[in-house]
Coordinates of C-alpha atoms and ligand atoms in Angstrom, one line a residue:
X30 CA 0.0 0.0 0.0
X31 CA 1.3 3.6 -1.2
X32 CA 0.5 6.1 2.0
X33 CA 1.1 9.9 0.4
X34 CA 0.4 13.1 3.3
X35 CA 0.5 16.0 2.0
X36 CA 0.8 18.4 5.4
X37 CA 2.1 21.8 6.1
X38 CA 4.4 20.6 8.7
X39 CA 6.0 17.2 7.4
X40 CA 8.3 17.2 10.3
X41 CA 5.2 16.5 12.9
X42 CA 5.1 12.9 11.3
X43 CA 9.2 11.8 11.4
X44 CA 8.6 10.1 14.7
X45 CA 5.4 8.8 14.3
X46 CA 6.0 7.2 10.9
X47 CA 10.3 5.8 11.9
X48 CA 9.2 4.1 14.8
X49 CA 7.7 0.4 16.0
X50 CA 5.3 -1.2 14.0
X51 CA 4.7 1.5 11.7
X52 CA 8.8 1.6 10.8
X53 CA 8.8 -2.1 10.9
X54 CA 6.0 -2.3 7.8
X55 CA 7.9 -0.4 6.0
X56 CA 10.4 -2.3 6.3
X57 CA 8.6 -5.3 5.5
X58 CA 7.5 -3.1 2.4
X59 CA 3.6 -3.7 3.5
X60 CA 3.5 -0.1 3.1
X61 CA 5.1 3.2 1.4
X62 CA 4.9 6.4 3.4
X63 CA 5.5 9.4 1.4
X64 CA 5.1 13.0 3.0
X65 CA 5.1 16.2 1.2
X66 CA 4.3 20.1 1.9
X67 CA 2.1 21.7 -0.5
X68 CA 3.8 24.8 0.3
X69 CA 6.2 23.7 -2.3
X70 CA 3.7 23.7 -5.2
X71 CA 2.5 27.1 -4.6
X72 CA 2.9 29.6 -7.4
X73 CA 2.8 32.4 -6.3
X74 CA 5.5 35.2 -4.5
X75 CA 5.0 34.4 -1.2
X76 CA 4.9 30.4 -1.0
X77 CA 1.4 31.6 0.5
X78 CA -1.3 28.9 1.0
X79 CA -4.2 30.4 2.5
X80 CA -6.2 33.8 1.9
X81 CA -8.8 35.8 3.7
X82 CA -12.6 34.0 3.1
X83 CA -14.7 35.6 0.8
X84 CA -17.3 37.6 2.1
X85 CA -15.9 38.2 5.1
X86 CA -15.3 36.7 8.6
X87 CA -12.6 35.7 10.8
X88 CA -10.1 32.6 10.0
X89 CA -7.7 31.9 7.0
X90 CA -8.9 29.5 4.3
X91 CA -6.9 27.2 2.1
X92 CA -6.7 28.5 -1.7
X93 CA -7.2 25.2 -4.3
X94 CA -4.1 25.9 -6.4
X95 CA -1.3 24.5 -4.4
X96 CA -3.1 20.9 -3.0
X97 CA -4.7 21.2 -6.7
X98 CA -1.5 21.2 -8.3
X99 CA 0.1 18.7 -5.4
X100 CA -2.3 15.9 -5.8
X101 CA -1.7 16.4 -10.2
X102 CA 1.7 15.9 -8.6
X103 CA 1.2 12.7 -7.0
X104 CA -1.5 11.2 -9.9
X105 CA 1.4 11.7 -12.6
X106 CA 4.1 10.0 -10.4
X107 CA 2.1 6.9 -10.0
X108 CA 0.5 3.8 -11.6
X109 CA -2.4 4.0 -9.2
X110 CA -5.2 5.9 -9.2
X111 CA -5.1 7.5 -5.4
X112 CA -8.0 7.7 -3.1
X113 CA -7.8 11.5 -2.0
X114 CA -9.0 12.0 1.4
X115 CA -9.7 15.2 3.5
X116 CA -8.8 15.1 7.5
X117 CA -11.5 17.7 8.5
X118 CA -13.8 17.7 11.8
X119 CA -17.2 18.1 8.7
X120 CA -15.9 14.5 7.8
X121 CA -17.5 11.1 8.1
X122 CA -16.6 10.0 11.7
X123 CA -13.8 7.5 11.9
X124 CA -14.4 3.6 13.3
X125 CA -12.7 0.3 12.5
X126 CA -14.9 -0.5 9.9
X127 CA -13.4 2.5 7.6
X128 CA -10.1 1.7 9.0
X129 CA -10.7 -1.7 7.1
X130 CA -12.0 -0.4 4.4
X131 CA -9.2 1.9 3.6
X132 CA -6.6 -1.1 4.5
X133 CA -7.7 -2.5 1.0
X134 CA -7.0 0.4 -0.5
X135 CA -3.5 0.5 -2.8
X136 CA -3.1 3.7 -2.5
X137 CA -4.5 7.0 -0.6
X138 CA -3.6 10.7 0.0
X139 CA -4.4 12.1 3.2
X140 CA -4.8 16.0 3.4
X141 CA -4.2 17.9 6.2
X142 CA -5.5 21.3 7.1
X143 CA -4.9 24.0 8.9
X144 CA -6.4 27.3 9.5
X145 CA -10.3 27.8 9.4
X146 CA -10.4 25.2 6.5
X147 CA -10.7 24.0 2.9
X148 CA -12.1 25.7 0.3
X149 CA -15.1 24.6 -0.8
X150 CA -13.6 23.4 -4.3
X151 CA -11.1 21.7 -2.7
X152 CA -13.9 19.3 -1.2
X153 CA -16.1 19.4 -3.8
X154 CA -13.4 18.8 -6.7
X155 CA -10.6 17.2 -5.5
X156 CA -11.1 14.9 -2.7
X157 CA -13.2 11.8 -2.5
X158 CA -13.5 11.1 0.8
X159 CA -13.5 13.2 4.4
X160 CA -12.4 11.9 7.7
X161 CA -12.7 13.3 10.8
X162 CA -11.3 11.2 14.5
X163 CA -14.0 12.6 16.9
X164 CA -16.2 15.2 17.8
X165 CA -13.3 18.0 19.2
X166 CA -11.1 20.7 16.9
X167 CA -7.8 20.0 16.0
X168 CA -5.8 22.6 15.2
X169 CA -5.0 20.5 11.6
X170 CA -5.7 17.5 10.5
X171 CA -1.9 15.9 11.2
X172 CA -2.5 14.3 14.4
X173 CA -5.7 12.7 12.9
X174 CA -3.7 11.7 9.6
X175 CA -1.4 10.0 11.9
X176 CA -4.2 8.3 14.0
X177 CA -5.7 7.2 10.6
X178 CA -2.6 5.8 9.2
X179 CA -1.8 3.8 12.4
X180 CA -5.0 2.4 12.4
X181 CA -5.2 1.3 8.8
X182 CA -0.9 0.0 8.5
X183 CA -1.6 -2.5 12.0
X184 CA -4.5 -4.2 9.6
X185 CA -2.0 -4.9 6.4
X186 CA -1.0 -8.4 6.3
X187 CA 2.3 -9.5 8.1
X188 CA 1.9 -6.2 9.8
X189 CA 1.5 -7.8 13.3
X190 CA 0.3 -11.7 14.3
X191 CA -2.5 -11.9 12.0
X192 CA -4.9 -13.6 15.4
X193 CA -4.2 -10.4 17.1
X194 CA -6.9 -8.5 15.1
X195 CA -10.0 -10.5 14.9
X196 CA -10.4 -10.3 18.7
X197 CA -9.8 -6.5 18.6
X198 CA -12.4 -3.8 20.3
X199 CA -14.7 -2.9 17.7
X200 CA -14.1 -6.2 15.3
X201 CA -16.1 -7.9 16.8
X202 CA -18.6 -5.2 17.8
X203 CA -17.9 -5.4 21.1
X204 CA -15.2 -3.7 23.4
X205 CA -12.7 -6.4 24.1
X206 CA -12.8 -9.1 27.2
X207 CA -9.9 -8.5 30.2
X208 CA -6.4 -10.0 29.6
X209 CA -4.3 -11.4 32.4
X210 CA -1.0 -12.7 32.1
X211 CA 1.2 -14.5 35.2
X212 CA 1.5 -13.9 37.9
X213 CA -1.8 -16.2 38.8
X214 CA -1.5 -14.0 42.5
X215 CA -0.3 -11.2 42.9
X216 CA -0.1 -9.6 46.4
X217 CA -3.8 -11.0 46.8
X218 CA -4.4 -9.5 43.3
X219 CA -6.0 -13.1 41.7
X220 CA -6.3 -14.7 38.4
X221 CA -9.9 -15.5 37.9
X222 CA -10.0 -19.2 38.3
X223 CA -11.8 -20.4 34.5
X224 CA -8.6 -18.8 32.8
X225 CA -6.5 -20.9 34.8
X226 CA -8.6 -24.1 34.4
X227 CA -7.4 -25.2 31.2
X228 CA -11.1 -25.8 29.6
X229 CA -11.2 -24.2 26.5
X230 CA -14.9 -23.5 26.1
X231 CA -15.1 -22.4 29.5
X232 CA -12.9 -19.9 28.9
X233 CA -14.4 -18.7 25.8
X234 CA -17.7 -18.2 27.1
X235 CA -16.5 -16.2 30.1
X236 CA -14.7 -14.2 27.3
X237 CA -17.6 -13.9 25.4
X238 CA -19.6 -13.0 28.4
X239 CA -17.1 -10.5 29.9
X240 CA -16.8 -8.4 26.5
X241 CA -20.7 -8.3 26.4
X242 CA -20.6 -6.7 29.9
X243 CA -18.1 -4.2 29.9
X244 CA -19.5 -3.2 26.7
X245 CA -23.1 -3.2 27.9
X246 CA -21.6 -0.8 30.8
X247 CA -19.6 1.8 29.2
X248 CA -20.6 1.6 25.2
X249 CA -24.5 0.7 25.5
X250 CA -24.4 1.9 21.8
X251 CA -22.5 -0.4 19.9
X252 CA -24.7 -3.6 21.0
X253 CA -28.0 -1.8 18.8
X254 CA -26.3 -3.2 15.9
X255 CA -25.1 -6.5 17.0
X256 CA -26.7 -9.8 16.7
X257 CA -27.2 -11.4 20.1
X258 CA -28.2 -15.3 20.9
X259 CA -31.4 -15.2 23.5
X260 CA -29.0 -16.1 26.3
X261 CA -26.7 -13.4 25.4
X262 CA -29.6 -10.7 25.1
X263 CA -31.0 -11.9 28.8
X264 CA -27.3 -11.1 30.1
X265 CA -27.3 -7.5 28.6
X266 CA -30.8 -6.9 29.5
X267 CA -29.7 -7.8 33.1
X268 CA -26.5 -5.8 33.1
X269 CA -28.5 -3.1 31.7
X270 CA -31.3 -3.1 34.8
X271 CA -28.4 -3.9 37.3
X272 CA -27.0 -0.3 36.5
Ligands
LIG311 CL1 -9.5 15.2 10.8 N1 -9.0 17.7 11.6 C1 -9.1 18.7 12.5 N2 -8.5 19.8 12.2 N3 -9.7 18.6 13.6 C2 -10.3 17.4 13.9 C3 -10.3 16.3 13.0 C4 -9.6 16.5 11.8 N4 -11.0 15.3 13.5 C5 -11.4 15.7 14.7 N5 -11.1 17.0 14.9

């Protein structure tokens, strides 16, 4: 997969994209990074990207011809046809089912913004796609790029053990069950007993189970679009009354 940013401030992602599992990918080659600053492709004097918005208020707005001109840039280097992408907060919220979908993408751009925002010819012309990471204001879209791009690498294949996803949060629907590793006590701190038992199906039920709880209790939400067996509906009906 071909990962292009175009950013105003390519420094912000040196860390993020050289290190751990993100660097390892790359080194795998499951995964091309390229980061550029559009401030390069302006034309005019000044290297100037933004301009006052027409018809007046406060805020800076970003002016078409340099991301225009920097995504022409990118289509003409390539073979592939690049999914341009808009980091915003007016974007489609971001989940792990976008996250997948993106991951079978070849090739994407991700644009990040600054000032007061895009404009509007920017959306409407150039980008397919807009992403926002949550309900809050940045103050530009690199820190959601990066939370995209993490997201999306970990799901490539030989990224990281391939088991390690299906159980994720969110996969599955649900948040995830609780993990506990050895010691079986510690300092009166105990193991509960099932994990310890060595009966498989036991085990996976009280998994089972324990996801459906913790997600009944803090993310009520994501179980309206999950299917339930009866037995598992009683259970969340009775964590649901119990709170
Ligand atoms: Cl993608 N960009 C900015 N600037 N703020 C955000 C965001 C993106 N997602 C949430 N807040």
């Amino acid at each position: 997969m071909k990962i292009d940013i175009l950013s105003l401030f390519p420094e912000m992602f040196t860390a993020v994209l050289h290190e751990s599992i993100l660097k390892r990918a790359q080194e795998k080659g499951q995964v091309v990074f390229e980061v550029t600053n559009f401030r390069d492709f302006t034309t005019n004097k000044h290297n100037k990207v933004d301009d006052y918005p027409y018809g007046g208020g406060a805020g800076m707005v970003l002016t078409p011809q340099p991301l225009f001109d920097a995504v022409k840039a990118i289509k003409s280097k390539n073979e592939t046809t690049p999914k341009v992408i808009l980091m915003t907060p007016q974007g489609r919220p971001f989940t792990q089912a976008i996250a997948e979908e993106l991951a079978q993408e070849e090739h994407i751009v991700l644009v990040c913004g600054h000032y007061e925002g895009f404009d509007e010819r920017i959306v409407e012309y150039l980008a397919d796609d807009e992403i926002s990471i949550g309900d809050y204001v940045l103050t530009g879209g690199e820190l959601a790029a990066m939370v995209v791009t993490d997201a999306v690498v970990r799901l490539l294949d030989d990224v990281i053990v391939s088991d390690s996803h299906e159980n994720d949060s969110f996969s599955m629907g649900t948040l995830e069950h609780p993990h506990y590793t050895r010691p079986a006590d510690y300092e009166g701190m105990k193991v509960p007993d099932v994990l310890l038992s060595g009966h498989h199906k036991n085990i996976e039920q009280w998994r089972r189970e324990q996801a459906l709880i913790r997600t009944a209790k803090r993310r009520p939400d994501l179980l309206v679009s999950m299917s339930l067996t009866d037995n598992e509906r009683a259970l969340v009906a009775e964590i649901i009354s119990e709170k």
